[in-house]
Short mmCIF file of C-alpha atoms and ligand atoms in Angstrom, two decimals:
data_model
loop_
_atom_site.label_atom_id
_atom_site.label_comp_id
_atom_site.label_asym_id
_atom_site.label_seq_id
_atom_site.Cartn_x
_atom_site.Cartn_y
_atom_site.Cartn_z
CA UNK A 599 121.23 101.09 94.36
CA UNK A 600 119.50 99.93 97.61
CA UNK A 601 121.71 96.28 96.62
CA UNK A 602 124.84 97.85 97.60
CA UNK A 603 124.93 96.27 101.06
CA UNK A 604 123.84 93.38 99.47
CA UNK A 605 126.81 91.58 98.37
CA UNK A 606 124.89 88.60 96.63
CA UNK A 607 122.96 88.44 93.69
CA UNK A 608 120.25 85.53 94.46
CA UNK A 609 121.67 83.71 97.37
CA UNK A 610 119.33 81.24 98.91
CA UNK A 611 117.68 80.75 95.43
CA UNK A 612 120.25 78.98 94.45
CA UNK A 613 121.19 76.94 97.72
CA UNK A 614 119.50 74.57 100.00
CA UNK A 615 122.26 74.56 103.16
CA UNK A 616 121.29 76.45 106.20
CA UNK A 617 122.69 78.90 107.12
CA UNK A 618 123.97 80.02 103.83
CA UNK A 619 121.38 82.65 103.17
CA UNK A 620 122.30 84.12 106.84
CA UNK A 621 126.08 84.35 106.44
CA UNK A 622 125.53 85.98 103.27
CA UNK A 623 123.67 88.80 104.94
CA UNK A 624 125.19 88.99 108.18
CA UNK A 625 127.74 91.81 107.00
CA UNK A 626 124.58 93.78 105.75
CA UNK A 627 123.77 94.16 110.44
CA UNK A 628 126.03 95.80 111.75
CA UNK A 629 124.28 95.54 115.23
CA UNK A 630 124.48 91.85 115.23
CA UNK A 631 127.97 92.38 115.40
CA UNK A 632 128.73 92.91 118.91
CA UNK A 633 128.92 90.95 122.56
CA UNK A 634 126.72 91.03 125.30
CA UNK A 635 128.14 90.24 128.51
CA UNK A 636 131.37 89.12 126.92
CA UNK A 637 129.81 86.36 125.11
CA UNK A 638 128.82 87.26 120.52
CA UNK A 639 125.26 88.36 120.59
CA UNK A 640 122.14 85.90 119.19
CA UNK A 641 119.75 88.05 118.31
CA UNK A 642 116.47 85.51 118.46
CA UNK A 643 113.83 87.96 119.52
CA UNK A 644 112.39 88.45 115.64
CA UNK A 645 108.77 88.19 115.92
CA UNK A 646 108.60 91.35 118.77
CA UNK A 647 110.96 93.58 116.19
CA UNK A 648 113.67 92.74 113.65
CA UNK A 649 116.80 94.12 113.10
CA UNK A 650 117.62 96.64 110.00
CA UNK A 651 119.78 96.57 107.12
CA UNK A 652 122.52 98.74 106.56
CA UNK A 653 120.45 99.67 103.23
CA UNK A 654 117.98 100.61 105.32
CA UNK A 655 119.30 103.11 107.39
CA UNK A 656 121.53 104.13 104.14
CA UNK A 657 118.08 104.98 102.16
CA UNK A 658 116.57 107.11 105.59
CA UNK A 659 119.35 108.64 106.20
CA UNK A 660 119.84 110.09 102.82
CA UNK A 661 116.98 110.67 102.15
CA UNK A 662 117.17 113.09 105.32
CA UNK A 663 120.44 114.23 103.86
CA UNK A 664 119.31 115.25 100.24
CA UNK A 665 115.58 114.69 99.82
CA UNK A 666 113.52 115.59 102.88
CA UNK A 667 110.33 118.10 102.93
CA UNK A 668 107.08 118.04 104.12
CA UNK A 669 104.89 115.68 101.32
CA UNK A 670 101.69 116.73 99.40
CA UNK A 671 101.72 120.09 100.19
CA UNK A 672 104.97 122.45 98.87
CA UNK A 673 105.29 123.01 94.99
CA UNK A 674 108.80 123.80 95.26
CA UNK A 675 111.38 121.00 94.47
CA UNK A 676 111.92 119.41 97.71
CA UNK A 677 108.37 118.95 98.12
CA UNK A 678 107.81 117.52 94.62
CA UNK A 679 110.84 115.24 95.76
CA UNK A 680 109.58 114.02 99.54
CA UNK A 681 106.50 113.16 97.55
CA UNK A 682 107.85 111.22 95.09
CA UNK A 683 109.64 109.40 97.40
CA UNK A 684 106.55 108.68 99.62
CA UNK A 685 104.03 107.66 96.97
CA UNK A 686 107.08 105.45 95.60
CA UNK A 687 107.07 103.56 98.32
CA UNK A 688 103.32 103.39 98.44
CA UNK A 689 103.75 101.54 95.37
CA UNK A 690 106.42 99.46 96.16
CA UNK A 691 104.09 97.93 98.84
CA UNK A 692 101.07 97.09 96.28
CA UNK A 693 103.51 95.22 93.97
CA UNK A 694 105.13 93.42 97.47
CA UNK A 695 101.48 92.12 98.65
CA UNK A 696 100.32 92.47 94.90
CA UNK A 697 97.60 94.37 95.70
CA UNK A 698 95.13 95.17 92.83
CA UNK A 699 96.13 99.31 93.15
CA UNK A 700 98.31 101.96 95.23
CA UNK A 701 95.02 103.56 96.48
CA UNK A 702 94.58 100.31 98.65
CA UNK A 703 97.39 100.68 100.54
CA UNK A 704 96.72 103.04 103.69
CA UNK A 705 99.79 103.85 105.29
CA UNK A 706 99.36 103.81 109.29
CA UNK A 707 101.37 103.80 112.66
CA UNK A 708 101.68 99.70 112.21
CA UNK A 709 99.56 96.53 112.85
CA UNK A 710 97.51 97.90 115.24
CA UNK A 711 96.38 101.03 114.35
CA UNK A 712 95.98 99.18 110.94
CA UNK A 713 92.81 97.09 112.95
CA UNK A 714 92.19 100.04 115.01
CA UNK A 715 90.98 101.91 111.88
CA UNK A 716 88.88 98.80 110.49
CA UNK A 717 87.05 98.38 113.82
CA UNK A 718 86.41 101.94 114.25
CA UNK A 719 85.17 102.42 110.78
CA UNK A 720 84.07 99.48 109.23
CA UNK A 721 83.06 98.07 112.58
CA UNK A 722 81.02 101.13 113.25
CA UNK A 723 79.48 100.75 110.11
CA UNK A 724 78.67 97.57 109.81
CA UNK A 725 78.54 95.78 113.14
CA UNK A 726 74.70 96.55 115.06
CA UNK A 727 73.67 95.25 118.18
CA UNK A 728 72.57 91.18 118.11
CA UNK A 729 75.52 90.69 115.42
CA UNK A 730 78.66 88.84 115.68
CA UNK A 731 82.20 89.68 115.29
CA UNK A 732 84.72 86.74 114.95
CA UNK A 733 87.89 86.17 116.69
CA UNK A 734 90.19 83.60 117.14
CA UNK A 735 91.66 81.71 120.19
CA UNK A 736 95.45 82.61 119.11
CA UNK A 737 95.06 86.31 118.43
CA UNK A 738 97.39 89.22 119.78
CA UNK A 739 95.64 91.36 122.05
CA UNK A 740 95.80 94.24 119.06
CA UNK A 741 93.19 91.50 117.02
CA UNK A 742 91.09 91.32 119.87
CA UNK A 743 90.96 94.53 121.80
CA UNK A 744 89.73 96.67 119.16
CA UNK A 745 86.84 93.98 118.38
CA UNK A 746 86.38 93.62 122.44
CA UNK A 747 85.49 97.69 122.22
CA UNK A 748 83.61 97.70 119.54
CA UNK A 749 80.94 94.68 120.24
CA UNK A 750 80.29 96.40 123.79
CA UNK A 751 79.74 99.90 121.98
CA UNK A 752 77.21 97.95 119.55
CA UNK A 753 75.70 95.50 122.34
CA UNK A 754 77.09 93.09 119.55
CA UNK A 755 78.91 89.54 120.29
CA UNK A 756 82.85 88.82 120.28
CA UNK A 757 82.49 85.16 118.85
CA UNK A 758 86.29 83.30 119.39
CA UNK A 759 87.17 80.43 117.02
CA UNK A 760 89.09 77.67 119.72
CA UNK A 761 91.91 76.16 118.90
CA UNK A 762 93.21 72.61 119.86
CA UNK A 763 96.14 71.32 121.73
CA UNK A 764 98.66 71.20 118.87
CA UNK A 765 97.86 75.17 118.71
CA UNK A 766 95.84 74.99 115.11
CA UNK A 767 92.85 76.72 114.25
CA UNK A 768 89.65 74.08 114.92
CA UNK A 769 88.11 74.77 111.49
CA UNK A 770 85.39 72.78 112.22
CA UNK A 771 84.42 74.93 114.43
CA UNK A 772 84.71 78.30 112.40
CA UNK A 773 82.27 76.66 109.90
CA UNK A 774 79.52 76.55 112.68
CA UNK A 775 80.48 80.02 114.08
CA UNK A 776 80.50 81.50 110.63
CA UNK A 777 76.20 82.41 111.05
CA UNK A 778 73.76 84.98 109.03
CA UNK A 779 74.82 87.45 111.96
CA UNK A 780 78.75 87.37 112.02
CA UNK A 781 80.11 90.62 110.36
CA UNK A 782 83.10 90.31 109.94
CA UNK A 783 86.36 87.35 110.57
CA UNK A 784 89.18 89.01 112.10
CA UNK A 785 92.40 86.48 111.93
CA UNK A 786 96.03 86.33 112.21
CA UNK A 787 97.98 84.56 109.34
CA UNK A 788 100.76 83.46 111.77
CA UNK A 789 100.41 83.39 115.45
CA UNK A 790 103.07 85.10 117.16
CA UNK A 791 102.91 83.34 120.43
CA UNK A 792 102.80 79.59 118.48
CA UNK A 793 104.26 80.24 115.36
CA UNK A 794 101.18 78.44 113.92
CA UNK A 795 101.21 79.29 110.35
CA UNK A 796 96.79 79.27 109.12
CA UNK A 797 95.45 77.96 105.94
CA UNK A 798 94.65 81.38 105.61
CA UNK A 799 93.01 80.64 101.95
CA UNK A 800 90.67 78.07 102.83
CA UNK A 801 90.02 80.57 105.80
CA UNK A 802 89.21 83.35 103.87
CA UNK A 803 87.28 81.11 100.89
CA UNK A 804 85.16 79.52 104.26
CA UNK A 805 84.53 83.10 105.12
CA UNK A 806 83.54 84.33 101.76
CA UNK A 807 81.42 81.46 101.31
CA UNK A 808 79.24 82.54 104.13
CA UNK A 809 79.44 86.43 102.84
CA UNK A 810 81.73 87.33 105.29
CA UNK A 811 84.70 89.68 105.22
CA UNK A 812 88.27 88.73 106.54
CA UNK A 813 90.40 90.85 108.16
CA UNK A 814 93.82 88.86 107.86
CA UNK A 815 96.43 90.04 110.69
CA UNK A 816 99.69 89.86 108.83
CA UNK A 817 102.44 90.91 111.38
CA UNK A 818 103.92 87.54 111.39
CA UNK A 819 103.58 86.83 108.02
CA UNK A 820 105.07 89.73 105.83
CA UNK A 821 108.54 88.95 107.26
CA UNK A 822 108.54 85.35 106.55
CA UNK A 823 106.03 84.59 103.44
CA UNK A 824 105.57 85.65 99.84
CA UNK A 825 102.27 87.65 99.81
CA UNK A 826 99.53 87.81 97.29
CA UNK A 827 96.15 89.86 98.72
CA UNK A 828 95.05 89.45 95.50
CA UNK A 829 95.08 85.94 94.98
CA UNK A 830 94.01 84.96 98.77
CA UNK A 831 91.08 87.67 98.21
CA UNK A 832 91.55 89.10 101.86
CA UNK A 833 89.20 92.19 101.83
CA UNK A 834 91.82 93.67 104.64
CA UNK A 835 95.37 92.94 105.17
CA UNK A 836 97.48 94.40 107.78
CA UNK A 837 101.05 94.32 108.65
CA UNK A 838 104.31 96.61 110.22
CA UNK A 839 107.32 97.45 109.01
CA UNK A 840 109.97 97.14 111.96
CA UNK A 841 109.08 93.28 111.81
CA UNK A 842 110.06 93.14 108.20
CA UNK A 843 113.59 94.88 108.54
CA UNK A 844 112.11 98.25 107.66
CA UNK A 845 111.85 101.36 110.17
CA UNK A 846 109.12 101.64 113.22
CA UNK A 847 106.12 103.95 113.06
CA UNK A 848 104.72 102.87 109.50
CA UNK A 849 102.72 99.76 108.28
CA UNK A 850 100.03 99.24 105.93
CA UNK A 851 97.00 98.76 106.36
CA UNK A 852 95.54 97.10 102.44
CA UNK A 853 91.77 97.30 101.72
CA UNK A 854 89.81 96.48 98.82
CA UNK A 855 88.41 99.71 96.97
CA UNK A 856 85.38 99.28 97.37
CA UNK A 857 85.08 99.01 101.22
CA UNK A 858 87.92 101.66 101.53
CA UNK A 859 85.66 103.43 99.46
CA UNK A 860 82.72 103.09 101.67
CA UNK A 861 84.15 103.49 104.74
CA UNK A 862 84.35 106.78 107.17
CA UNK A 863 87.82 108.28 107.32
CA UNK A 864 89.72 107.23 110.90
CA UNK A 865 91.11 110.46 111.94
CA UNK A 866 90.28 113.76 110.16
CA UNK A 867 92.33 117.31 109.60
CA UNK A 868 94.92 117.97 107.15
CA UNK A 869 95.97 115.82 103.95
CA UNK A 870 92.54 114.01 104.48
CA UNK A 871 89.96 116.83 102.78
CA UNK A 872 89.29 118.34 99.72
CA UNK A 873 87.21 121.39 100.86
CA UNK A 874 86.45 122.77 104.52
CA UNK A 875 84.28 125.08 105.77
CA UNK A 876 82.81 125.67 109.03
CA UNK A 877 79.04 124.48 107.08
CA UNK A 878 81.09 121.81 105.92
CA UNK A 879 84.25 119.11 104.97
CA UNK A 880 84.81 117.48 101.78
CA UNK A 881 87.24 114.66 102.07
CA UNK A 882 90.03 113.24 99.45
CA UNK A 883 90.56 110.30 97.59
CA UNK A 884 91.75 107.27 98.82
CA UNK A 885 94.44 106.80 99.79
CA UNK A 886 94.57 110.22 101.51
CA UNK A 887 91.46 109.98 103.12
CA UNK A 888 92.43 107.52 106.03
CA UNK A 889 96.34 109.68 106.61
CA UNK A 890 95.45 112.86 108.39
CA UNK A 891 98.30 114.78 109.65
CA UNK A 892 101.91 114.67 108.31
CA UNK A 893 102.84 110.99 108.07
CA UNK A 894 106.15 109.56 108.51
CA UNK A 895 108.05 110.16 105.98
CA UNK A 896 111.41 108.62 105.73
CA UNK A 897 110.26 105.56 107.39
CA UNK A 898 108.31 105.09 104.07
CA UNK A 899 111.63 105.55 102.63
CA UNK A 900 112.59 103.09 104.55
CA UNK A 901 110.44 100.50 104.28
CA UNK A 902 110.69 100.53 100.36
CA UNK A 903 114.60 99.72 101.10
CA UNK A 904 113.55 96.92 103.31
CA UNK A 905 111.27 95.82 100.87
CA UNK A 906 113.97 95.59 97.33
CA UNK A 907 115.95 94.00 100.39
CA UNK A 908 113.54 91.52 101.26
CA UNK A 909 112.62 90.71 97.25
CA UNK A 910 116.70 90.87 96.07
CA UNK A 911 116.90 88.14 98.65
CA UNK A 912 113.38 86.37 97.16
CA UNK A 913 111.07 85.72 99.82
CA UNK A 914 110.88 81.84 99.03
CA UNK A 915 114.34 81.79 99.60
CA UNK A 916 113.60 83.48 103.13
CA UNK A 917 110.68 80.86 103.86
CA UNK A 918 112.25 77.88 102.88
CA UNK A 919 115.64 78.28 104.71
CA UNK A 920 113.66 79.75 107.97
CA UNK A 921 111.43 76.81 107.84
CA UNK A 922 114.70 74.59 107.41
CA UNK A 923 116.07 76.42 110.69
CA UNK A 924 112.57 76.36 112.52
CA UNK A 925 112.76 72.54 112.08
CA UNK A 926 116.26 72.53 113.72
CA UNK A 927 114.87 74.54 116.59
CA UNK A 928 111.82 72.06 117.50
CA UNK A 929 114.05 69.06 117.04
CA UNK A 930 116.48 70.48 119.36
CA UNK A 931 114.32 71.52 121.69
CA UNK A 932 112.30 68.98 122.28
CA UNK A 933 114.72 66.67 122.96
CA UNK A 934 115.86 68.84 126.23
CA UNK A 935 114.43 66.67 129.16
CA UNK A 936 112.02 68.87 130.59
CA UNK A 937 110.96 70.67 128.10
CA UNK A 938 107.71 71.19 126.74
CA UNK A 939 106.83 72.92 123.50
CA UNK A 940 103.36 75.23 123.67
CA UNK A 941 102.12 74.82 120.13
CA UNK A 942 103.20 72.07 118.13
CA UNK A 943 101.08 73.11 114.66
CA UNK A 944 102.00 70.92 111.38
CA UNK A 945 102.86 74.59 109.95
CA UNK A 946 104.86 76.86 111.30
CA UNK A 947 106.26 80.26 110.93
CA UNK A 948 108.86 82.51 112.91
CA UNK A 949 108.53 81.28 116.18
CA UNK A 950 108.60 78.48 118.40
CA UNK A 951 107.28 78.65 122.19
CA UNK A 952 108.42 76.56 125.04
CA UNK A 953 108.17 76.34 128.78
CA UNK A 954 110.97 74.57 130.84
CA UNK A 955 109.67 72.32 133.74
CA UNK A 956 110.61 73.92 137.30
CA UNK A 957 111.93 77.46 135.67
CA UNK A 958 110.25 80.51 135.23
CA UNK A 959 110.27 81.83 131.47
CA UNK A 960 111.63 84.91 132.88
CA UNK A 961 114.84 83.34 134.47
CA UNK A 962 115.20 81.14 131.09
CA UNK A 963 115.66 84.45 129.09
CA UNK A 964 117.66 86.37 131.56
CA UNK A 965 119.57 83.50 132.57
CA UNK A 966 120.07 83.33 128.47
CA UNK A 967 120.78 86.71 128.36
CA UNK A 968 123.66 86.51 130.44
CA UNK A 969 125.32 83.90 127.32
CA UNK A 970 124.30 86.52 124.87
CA UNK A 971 121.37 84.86 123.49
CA UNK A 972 117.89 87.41 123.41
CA UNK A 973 114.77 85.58 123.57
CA UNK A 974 111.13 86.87 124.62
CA UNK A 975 109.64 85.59 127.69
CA UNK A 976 105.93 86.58 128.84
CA UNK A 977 103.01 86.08 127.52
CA UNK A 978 103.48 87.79 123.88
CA UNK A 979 100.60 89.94 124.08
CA UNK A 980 98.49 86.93 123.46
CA UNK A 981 96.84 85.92 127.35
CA UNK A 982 93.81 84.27 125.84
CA UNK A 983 96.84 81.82 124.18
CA UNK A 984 98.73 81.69 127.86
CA UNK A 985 95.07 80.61 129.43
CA UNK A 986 94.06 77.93 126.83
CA UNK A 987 97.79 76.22 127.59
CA UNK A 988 97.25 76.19 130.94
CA UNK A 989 100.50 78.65 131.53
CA UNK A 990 101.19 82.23 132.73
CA UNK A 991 104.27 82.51 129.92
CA UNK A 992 106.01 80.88 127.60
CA UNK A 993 109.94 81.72 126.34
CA UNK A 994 109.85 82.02 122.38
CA UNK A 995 112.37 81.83 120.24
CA UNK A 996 111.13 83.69 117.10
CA UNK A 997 114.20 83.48 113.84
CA UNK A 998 115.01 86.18 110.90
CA UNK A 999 116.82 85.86 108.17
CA UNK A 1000 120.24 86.27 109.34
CA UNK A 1001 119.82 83.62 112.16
CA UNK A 1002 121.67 80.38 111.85
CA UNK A 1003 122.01 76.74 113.35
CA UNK A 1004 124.67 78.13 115.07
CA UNK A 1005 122.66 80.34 117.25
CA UNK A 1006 119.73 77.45 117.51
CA UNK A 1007 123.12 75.47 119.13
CA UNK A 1008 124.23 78.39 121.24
CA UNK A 1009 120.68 78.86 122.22
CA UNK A 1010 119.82 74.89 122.94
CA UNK A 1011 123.48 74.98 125.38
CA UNK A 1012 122.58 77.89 127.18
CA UNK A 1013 119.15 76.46 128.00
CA UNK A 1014 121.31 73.24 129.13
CA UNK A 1015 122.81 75.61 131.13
CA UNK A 1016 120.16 77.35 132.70
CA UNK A 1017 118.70 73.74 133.74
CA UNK A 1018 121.73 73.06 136.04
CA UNK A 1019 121.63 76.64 137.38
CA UNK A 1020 117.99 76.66 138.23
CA UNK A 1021 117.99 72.34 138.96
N1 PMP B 1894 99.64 91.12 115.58
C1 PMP B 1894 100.62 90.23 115.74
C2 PMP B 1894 100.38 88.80 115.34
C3 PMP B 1894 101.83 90.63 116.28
O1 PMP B 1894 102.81 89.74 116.45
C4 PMP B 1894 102.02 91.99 116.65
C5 PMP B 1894 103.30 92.47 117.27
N2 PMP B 1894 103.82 91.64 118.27
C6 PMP B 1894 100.97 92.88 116.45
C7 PMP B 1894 99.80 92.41 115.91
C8 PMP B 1894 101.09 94.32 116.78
O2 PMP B 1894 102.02 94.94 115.95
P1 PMP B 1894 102.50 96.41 116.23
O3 PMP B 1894 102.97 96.44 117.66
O4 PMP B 1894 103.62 96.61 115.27
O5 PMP B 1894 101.35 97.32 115.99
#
């Protein structure tokens, strides 16, 4: 049903030219279909939010249309309906990351009230002054704020794994910061300001080696990677939905059982308790337990459409023809005189950053603007990156599924461009 803007069966699956995956879905955007400033828009700003699929905003709005009550509350058929619908989607996410069981899957505002909820529960829990949390050098400020917060509460240390100049994790150095104090690892599976892509398994298995838990930041990741928590044995795993073609306002944050079970609930009021009185509140199961308040809704509707999107396309498909086009992007621009890319990792996901010599990374984006092509320029929520590459931005170029070499050669002109404007 949700394959009805989906006019191909198993496209990339079965093809290895670039591109072909993105013209085969570029009917299915209706919003990449338009010009900006005269010139056909290139829509390369993926890693800050992605675009949505006509399924997508099919599924919400009809589910608006035919479906739409208040969930875990009415007993009337509507209700029974909305909360079908909701829990559905709950368990469309634990077979997409193949979590172990729908009660791990907390649904929350996105990525960072995913970590928000960790450090504020777990963290308070477990985290005592004299202990260590872990960080690393190439977080976004939402995996490093929270942690930040939380040490000064506890009179406890925020512990930052470096990276080196190719923008990849020094692992060398996590073994020695991994100690008998550290509490917890909190790390991002792709970088969003480097596109480095982690050896998140040997990250986690270093971790668990040393009895520490891993909190694995997957905003950059769920997009772009077929996902196993299971297998990689993160104990949390946190991601949003507007990055992964899905709706804004809902992501997930997955926990194993057994600390989900443990912890404190996050917010508290309705949906969340079993029994109150004013000697005393009970509180629900998990998942219910962490989602006080009336979540939302249809953007769980949503995201399960963006989801049998994402999987009737196969996410190796996705992977191996973005990596294809990621590889076209750093060839091309690095062999623009004067520029220099920040974060040059072996692996890569998403994104690539670059700075132009002589140019602002502001006037490279609007200056691109004005040809039609979007990029980010700033320092993408990530300063502590900015700092350790000796630069106060970068422009990044960050890809989706529907992008093609086409609009890596409109892009690579129009930064040609911009070099005799500004030179
Ligand atoms: N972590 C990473 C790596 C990100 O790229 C982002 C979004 N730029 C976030 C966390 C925060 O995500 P959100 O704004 O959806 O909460």
């Amino acid at each position: 049903m949700m394959a009805t803007a989906l006019r191909i069966e198993n496209p990339a699956g079965t093809s290895h030219h670039p591109g072909f995956l993105a013209d085969t879905v570029a009917e299915d955007f209706p919003i990449l279909h338009q010009r900006v400033h005269g010139r056909p828009l290139v829509y390369l700003d993926n890693a800050a939010t992605t675009q949505k699929p006509r399924a997508v905003v099919e599924a919400m709005s009809r589910f608006y249309a035919t479906d739409y009550a208040n969930v875990h509350r009415g007993v009337y058929t509507l209700g029974a309906r909305a909360t079908g619908r909701f829990e559905g989607a709950r368990a469309r996410v634990q077979r997409f990351i193949h979590a172990p069981s729908p009660e791990e899957i907390i649904f929350v505002r996105g990525t960072t009230e995913g970590i928000n909820l960790v450090a504020s529960t777990f963290g308070e829990q477990h985290v005592q002054a004299g202990d260590d949390v872990l960080v690393t050098e190439m977080e976004h400020h939402s995996n490093i704020v929270p942690w930040q917060v939380l040490c000064q509460r506890k009179g406890a240390r925020l512990r930052v794994v470096p990276i080196d100049d190719r923008g990849e994790l020094d692992l060398e150095a996590l073994a020695g910061l991994l100690g008998p104090r550290t509490r917890i690892l909190a790390v991002a599976h792709v970088s969003n300001a480097l596109g480095t892509l982690n050896p998140i398994n040997e990250i986690v298995a270093m971790a668990h080696a040393r009895g520490v838990p891993v909190l694995v930041d997957g905003a950059q990741a769920a997009p772009h990677l077929p996902l196993d928590v299971a297998a990689l044995d993160a104990d949390f795993y946190v991601f949003s939905s507007h990055k992964m073609y899905g709706p804004d306002g809902i992501g997930v944050l997955y926990g194993k059982r057994k600390l989900l079970e443990a912890m404190p609930p996050y917010q508290t009021g309705g949906d969340m308790i079993r029994s109150v009185s004013f000697e005393r509140t009970t509180y629900d199961d998990l998942p219910h337990k962490f989602e006080a308040g009336t979540p939302a809704i249809a953007a769980a509707v949503g995201l399960h459409a963006a989801i049998d999107y994402l999987e009737a396309i196969g996410m190796a498909a996705i992977a191996r023809e973005e990596e294809a086009l990621l590889a076209h992007a750093v060839a091309r621009l690095e062999a623009i005189p004067g520029v220099r890319l920040v974060g040059k990792a072996a692996h890569r996901a998403g994104a690539v950053s670059f700075v132009l010599e002589g140019v602002h990374p502001h006037d490279i984006a609007t200056i691109l603007d004005s040809r039609g092509v979007a990029i980010r320029a700033g320092h993408h929520c990530a300063q502590p990156v900015m700092d350790r590459f000796g630069v106060p931005a970068t422009a990044r170029v960050s890809v989706g599924m529907y992008n093609t070499r086409r609009d890596i050669d409109t892009l690579v002109e129009a930064v040609y461009e911009t070099k005799e404007v500004m030179g």
